[in-house]
PDB file of C-alpha atoms in Angstrom:
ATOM      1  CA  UNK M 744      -7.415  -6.494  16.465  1.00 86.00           C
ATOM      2  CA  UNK M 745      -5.162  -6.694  13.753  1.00 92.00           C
ATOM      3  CA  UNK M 746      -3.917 -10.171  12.517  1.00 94.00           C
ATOM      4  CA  UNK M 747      -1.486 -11.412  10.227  1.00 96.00           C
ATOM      5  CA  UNK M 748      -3.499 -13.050   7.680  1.00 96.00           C
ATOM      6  CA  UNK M 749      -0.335 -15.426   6.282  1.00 96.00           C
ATOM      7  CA  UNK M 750       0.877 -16.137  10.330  1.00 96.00           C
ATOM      8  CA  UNK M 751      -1.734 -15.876  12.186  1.00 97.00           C
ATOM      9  CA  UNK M 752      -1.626 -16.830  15.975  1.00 95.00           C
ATOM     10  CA  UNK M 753      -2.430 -20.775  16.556  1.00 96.00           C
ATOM     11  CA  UNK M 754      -5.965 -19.570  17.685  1.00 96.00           C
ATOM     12  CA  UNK M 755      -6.870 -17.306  15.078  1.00 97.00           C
ATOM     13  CA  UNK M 756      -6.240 -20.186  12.664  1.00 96.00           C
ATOM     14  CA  UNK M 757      -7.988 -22.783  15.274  1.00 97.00           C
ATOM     15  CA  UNK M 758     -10.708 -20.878  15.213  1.00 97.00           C
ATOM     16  CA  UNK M 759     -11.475 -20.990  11.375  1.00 97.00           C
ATOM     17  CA  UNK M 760     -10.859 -24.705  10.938  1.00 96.00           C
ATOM     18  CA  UNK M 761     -13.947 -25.074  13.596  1.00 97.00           C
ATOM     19  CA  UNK M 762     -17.414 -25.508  12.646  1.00 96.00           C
ATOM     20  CA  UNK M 763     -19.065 -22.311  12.214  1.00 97.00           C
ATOM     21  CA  UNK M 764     -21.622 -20.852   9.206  1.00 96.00           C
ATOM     22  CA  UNK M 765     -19.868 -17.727   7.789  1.00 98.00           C
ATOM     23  CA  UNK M 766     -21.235 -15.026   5.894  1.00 98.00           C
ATOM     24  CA  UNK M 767     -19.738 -13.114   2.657  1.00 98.00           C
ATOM     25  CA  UNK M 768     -20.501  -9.478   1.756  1.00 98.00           C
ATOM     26  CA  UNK M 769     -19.951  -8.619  -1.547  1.00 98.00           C
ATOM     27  CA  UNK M 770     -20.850  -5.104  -3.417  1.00 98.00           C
ATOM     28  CA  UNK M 771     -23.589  -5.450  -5.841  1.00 97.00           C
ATOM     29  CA  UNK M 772     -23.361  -3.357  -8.789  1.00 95.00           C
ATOM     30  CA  UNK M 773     -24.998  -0.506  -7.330  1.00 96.00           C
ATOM     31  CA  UNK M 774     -22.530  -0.296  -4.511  1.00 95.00           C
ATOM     32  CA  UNK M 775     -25.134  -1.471  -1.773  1.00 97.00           C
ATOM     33  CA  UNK M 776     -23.764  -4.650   0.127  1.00 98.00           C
ATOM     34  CA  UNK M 777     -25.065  -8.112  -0.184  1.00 98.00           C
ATOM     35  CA  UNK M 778     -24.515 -10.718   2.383  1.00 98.00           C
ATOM     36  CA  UNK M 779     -24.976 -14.448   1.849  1.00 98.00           C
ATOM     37  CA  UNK M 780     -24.374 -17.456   4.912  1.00 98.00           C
ATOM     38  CA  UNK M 781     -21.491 -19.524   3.047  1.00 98.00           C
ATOM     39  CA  UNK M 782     -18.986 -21.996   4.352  1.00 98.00           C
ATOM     40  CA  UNK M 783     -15.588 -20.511   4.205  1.00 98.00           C
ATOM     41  CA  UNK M 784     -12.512 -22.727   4.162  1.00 98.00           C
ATOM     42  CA  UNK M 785      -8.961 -20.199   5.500  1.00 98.00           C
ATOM     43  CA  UNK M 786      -5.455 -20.831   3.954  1.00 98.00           C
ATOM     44  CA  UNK M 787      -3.140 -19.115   5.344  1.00 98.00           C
ATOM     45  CA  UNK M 788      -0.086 -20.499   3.582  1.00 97.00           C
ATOM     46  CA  UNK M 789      -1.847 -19.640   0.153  1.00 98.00           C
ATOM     47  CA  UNK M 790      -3.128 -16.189   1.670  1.00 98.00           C
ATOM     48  CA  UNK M 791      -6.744 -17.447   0.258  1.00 98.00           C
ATOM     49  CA  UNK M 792      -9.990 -17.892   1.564  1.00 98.00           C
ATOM     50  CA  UNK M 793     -12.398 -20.495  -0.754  1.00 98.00           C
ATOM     51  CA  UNK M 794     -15.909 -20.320  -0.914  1.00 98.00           C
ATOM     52  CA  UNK M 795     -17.611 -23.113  -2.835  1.00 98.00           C
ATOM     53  CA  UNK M 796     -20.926 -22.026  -4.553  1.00 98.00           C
ATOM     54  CA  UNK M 797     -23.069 -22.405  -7.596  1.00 98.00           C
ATOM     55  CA  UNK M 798     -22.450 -20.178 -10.893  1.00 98.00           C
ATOM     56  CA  UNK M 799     -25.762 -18.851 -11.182  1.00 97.00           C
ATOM     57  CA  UNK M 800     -25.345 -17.534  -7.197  1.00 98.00           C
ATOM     58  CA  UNK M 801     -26.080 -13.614  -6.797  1.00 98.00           C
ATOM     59  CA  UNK M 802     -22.697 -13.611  -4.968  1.00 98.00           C
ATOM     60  CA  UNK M 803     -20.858 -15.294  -8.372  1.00 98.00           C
ATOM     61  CA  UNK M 804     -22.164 -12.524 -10.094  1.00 98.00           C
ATOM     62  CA  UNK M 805     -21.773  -9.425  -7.958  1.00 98.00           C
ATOM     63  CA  UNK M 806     -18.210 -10.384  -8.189  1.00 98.00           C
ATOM     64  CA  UNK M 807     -18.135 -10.995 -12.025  1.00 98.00           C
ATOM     65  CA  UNK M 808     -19.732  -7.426 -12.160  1.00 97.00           C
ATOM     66  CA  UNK M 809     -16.991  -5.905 -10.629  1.00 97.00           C
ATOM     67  CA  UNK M 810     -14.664  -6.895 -13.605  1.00 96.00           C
ATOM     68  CA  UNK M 811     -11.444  -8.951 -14.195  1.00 94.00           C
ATOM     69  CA  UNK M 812      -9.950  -7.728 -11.252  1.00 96.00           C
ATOM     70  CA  UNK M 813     -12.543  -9.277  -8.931  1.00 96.00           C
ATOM     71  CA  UNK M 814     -14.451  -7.244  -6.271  1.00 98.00           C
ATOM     72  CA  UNK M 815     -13.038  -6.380  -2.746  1.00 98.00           C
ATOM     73  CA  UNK M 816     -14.713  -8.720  -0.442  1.00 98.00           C
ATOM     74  CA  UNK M 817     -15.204  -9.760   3.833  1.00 98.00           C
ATOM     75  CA  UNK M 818     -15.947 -12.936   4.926  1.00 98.00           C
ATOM     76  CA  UNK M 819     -16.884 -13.222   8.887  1.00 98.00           C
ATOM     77  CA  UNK M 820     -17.499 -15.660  11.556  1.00 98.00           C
ATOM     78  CA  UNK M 821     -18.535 -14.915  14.816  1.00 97.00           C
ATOM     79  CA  UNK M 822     -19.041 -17.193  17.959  1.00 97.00           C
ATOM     80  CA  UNK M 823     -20.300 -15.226  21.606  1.00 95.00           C
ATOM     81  CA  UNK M 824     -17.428 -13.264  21.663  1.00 96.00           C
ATOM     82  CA  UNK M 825     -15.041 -14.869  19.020  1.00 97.00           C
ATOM     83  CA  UNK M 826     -14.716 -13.327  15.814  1.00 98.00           C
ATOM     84  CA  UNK M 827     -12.768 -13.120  13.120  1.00 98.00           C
ATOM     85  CA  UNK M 828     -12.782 -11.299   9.361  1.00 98.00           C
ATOM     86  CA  UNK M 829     -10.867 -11.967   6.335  1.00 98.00           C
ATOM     87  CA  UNK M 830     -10.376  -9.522   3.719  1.00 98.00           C
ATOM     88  CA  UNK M 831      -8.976  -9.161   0.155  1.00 98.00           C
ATOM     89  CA  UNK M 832     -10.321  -9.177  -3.416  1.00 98.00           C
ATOM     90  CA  UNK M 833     -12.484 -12.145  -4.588  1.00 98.00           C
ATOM     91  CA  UNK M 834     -12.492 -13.750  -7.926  1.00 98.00           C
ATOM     92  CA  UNK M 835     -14.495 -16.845  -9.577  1.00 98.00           C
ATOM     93  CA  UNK M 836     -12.241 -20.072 -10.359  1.00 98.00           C
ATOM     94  CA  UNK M 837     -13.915 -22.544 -12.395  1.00 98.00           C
ATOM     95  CA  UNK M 838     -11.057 -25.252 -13.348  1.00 98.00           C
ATOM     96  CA  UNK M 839     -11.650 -28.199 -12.341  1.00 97.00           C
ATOM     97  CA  UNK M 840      -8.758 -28.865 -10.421  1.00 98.00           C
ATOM     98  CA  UNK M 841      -8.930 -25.529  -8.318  1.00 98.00           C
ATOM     99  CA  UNK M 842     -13.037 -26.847  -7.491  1.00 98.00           C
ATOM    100  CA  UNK M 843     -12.097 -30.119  -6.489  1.00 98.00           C
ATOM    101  CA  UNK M 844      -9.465 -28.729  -4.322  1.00 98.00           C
ATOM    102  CA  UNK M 845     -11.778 -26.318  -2.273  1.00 98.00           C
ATOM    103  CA  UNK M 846     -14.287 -29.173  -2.304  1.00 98.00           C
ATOM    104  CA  UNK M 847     -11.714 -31.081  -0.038  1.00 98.00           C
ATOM    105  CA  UNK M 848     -10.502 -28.345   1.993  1.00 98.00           C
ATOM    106  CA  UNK M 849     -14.372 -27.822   2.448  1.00 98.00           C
ATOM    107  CA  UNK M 850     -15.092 -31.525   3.614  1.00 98.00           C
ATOM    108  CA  UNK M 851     -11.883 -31.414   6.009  1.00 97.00           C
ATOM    109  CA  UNK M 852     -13.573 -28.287   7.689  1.00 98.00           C
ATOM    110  CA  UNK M 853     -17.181 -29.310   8.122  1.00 97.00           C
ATOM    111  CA  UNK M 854     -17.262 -32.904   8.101  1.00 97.00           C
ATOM    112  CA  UNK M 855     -19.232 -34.225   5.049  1.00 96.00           C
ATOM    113  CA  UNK M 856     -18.596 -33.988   1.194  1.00 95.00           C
ATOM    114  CA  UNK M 857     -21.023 -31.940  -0.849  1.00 96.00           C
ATOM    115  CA  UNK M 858     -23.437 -33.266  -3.290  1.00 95.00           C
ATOM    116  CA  UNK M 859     -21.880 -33.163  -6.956  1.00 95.00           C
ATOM    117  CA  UNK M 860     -22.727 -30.147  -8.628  1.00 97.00           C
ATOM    118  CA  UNK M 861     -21.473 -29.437 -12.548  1.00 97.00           C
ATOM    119  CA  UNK M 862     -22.361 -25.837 -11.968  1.00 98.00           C
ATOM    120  CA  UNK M 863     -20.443 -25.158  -8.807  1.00 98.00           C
ATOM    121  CA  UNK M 864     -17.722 -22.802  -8.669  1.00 98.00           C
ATOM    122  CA  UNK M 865     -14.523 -21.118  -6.308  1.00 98.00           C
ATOM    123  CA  UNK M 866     -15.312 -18.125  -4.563  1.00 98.00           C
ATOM    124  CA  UNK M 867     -11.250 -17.103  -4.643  1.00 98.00           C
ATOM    125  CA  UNK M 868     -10.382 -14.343  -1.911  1.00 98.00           C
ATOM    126  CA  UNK M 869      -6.616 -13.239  -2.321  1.00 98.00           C
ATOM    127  CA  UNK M 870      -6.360 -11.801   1.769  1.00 98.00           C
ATOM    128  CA  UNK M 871      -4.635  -8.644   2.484  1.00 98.00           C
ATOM    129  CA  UNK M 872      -6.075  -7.986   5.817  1.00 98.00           C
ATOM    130  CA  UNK M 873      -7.446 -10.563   8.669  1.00 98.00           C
ATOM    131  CA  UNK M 874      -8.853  -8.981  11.949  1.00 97.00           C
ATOM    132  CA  UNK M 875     -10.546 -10.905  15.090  1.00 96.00           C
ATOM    133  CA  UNK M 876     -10.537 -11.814  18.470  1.00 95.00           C
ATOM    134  CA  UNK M 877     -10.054 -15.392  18.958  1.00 89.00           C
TER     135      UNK M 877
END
């Protein structure tokens, strides 16, 4: 079912501030998909989903492959029958401000604050399409 990913319904949006390990498929260069467990964080003010990761990640750089304009992206979460999708394009954010930012929006949804990292990086998905049954 169709949602609307910048007003979504109050359990749409319950749903992805609750625990749960999401996954991220991104094209790899040859077109065939990739998916990787990740934690997603949703903003629906913002339109974004953030994904915190490491630079050298084979996500990072299916992305980076797909050129400045990022590469089209899903991010899922699923719980017995629950689930919900985000869509849009992804990019890589590497200033520091935007990575400490996710880092917090990541530590409000699951609970603890990740190790330091100087190599992590944002996992930026602008949304254009949310679907789900919450």
């Amino acid at each position: 079912m169709a949602v609307d990913v910048t007003n979504p319904d109050p359990e749409y949006l319950a749903f992805w501030r609750e625990h749960h390990l999401c996954t991220l498929t991104t094209p790899r260069p040859d077109g065939t998909p990739h998916v990787a467990p990740v934690g997603v964080t949703y903003d629906p003010e913002a339109g974004l989903a953030r994904i915190i990761t490491s630079k050298g990640r084979r996500k990072v750089a299916n992305i980076l492959a797909a050129g400045p304009d990022g590469a089209r992206v899903a991010v899922c979460q699923v719980d017995r029958r629950r689930w919900a999708t985000l869509e849009g394009r992804a990019t890589v954010r590497t200033e520091p401000e935007v990575v400490a930012d996710a880092v917090r929006r990541y530590a409000e949804r699951y609970g603890r604050t990740p190790s330091p990292n100087p190599d992590r990086v944002v996992i930026e998905i602008a949304l254009d399409r949310a679907l789900g049954r919450a």
